[in-house]
PDB file of C-alpha atoms in Angstrom:
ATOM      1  CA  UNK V   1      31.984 -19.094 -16.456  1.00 71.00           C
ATOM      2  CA  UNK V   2      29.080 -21.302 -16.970  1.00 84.00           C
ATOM      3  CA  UNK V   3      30.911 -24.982 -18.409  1.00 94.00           C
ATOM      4  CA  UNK V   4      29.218 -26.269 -21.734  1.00 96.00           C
ATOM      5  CA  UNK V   5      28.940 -30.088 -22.377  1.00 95.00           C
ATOM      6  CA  UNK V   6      28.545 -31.754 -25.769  1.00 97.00           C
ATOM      7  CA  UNK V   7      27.746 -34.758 -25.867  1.00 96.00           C
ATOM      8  CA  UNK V   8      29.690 -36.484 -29.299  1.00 96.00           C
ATOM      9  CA  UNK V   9      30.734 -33.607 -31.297  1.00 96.00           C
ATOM     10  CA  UNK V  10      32.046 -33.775 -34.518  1.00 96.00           C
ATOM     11  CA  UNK V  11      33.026 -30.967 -36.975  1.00 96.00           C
ATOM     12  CA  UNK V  12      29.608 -29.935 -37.625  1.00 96.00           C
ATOM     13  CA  UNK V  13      27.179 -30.806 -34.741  1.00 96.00           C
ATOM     14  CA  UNK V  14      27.035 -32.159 -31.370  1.00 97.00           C
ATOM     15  CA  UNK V  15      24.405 -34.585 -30.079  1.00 97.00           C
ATOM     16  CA  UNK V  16      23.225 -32.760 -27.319  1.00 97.00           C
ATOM     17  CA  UNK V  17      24.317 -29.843 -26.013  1.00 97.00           C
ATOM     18  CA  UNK V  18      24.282 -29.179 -21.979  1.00 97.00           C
ATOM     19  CA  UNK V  19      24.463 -25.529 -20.750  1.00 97.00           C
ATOM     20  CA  UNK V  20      22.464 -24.467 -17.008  1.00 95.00           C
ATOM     21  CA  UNK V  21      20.504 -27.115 -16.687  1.00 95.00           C
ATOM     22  CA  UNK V  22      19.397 -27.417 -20.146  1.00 97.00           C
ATOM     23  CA  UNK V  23      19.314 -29.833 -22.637  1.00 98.00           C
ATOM     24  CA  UNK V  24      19.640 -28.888 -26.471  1.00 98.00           C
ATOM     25  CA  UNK V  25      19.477 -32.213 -28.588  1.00 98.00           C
ATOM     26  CA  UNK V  26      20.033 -32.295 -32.467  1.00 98.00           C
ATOM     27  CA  UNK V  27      17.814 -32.736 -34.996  1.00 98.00           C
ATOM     28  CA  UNK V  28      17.090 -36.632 -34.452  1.00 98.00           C
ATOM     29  CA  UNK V  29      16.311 -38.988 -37.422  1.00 98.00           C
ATOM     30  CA  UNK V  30      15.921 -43.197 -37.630  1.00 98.00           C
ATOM     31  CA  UNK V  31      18.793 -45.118 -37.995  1.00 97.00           C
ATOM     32  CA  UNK V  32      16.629 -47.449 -40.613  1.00 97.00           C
ATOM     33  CA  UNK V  33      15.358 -45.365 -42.498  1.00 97.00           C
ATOM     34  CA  UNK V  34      13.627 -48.074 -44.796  1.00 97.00           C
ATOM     35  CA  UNK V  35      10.882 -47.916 -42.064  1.00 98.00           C
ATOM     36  CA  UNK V  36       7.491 -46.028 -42.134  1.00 98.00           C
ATOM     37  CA  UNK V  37       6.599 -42.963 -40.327  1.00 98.00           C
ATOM     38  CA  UNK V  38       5.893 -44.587 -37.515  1.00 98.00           C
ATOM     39  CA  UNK V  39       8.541 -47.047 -37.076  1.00 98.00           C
ATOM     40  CA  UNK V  40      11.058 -43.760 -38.002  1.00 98.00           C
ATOM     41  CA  UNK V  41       9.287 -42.024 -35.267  1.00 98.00           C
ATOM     42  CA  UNK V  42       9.430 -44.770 -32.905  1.00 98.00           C
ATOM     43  CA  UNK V  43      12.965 -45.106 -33.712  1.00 98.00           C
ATOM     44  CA  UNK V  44      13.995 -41.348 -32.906  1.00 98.00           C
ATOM     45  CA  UNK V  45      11.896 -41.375 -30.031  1.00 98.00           C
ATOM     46  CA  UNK V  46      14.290 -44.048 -28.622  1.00 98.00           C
ATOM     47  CA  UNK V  47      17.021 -41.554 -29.481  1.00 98.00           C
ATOM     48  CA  UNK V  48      15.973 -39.079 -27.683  1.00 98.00           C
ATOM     49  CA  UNK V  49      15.150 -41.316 -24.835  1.00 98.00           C
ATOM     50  CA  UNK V  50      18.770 -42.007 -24.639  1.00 97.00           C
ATOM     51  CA  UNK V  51      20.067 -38.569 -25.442  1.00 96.00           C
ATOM     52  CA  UNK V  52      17.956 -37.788 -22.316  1.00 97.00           C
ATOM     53  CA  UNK V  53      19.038 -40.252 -19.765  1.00 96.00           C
ATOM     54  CA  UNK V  54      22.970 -39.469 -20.446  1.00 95.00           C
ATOM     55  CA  UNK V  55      21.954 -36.180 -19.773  1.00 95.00           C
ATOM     56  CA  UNK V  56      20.323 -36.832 -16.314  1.00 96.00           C
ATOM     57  CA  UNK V  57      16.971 -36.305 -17.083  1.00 97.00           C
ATOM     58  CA  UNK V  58      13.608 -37.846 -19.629  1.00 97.00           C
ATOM     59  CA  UNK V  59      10.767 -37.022 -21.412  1.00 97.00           C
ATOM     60  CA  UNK V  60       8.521 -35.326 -18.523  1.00 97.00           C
ATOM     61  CA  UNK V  61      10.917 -32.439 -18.445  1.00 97.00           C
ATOM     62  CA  UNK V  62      10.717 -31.476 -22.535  1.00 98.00           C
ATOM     63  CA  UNK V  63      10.357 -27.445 -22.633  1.00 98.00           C
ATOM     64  CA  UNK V  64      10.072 -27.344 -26.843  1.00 98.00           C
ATOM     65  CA  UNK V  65      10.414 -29.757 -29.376  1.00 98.00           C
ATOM     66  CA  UNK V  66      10.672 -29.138 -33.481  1.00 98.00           C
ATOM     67  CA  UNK V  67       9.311 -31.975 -36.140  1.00 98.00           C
ATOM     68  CA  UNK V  68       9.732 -32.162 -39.271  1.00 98.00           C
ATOM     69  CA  UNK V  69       8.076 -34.462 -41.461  1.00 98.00           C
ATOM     70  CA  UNK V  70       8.571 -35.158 -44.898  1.00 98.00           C
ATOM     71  CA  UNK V  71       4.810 -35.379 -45.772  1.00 98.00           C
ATOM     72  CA  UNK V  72       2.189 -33.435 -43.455  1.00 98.00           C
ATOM     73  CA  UNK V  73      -0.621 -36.022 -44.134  1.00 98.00           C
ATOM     74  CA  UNK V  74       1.557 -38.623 -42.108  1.00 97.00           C
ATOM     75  CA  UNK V  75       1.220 -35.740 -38.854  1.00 97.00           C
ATOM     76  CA  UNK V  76      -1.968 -38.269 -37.879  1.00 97.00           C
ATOM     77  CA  UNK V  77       0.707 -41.468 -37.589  1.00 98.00           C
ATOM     78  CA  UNK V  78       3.524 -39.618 -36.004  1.00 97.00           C
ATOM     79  CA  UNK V  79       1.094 -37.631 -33.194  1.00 97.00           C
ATOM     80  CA  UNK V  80      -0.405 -41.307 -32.261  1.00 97.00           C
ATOM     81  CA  UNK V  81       3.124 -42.443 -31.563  1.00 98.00           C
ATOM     82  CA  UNK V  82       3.991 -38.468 -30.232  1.00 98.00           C
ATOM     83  CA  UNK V  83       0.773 -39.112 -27.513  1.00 97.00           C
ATOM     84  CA  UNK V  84       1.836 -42.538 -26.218  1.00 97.00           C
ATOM     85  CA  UNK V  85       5.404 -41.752 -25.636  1.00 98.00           C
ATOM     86  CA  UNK V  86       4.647 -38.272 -24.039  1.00 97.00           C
ATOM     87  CA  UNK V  87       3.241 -38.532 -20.661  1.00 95.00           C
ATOM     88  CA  UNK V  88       0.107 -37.593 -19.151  1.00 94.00           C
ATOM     89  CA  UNK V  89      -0.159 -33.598 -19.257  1.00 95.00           C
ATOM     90  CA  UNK V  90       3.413 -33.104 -19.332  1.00 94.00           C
ATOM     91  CA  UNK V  91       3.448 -31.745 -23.407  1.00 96.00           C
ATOM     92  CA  UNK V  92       5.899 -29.223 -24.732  1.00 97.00           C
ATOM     93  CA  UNK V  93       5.545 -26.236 -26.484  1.00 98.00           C
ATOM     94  CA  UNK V  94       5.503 -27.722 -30.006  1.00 98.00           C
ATOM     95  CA  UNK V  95       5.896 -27.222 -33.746  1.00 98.00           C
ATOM     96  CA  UNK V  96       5.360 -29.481 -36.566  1.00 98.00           C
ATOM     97  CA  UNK V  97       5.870 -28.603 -40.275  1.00 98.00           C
ATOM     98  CA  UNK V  98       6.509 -30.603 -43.418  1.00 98.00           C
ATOM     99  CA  UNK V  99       9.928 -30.241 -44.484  1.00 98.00           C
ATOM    100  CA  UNK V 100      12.489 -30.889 -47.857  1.00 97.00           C
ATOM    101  CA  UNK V 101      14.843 -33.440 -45.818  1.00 97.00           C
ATOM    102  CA  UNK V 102      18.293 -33.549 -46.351  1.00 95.00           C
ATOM    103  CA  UNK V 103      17.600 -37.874 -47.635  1.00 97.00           C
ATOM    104  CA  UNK V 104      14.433 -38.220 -49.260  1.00 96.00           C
ATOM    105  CA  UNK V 105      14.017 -41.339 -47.215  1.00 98.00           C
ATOM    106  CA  UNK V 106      13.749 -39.218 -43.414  1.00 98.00           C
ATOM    107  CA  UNK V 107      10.423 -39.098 -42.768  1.00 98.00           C
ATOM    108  CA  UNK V 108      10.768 -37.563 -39.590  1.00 98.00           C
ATOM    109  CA  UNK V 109      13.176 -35.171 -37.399  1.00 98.00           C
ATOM    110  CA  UNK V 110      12.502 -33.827 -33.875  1.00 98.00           C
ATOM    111  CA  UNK V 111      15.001 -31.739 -31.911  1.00 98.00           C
ATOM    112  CA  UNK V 112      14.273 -31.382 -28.612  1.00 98.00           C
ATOM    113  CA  UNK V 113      14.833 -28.810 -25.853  1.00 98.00           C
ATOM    114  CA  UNK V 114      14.951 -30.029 -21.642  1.00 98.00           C
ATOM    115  CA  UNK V 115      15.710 -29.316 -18.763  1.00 97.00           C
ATOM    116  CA  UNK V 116      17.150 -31.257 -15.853  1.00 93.00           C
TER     117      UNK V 116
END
């Protein structure tokens, strides 16, 4: 049987999830959250960053990722800082939708889903 790694579960989520190879992260949001859409999404993307690296593996291997934003109109600011984190041709599958967050001061949430 396959072994399953989580990487700091609690009682109701874990922060990433390893299972064959891939990488299941949890829904990702700012630490500050007194910071706009692009310093949230800045913020995550340093998250995930990390999430990544104790996994073994980064940002050019991201299958899928899932955003939510609190307010669509901001999709403009958070794809600028999306672009210049993603590298060059190496985009996931992707969806992005405006969302009720569980704070109304998240502006932004991305899970993602990697490989090694």
């Amino acid at each position: 049987m396959s072994k399953i790694l989580r990487t700091n579960p609690n009682p109701i989520l874990s922060a990433a999830v390893e299972y064959h190879g891939f990488i299941f992260t949890q829904g990702v949001v700012a630490r500050n959250l007194d910071q706009d859409v692009e310093g949230q999404t800045r913020d995550v993307l340093e998250q995930i960053d990390t999430l990544l690296e104790q996994h073994g593996t980064d940002n050019t291997r991201i299958l899928q990722a899932q955003i939510w934003v609190k307010d669509i109109n901001d999709r403009d600011k958070l794809n600028k800082i999306w672009s210049a984190w993603l590298p060059e041709n190496m985009a996931p599958a992707r969806a992005c939708v405006q969302a009720v967050m569980a704070d109304p001061r998240i502006l932004v949430e991305i899970m993602v889903t990697t490989t090694k």
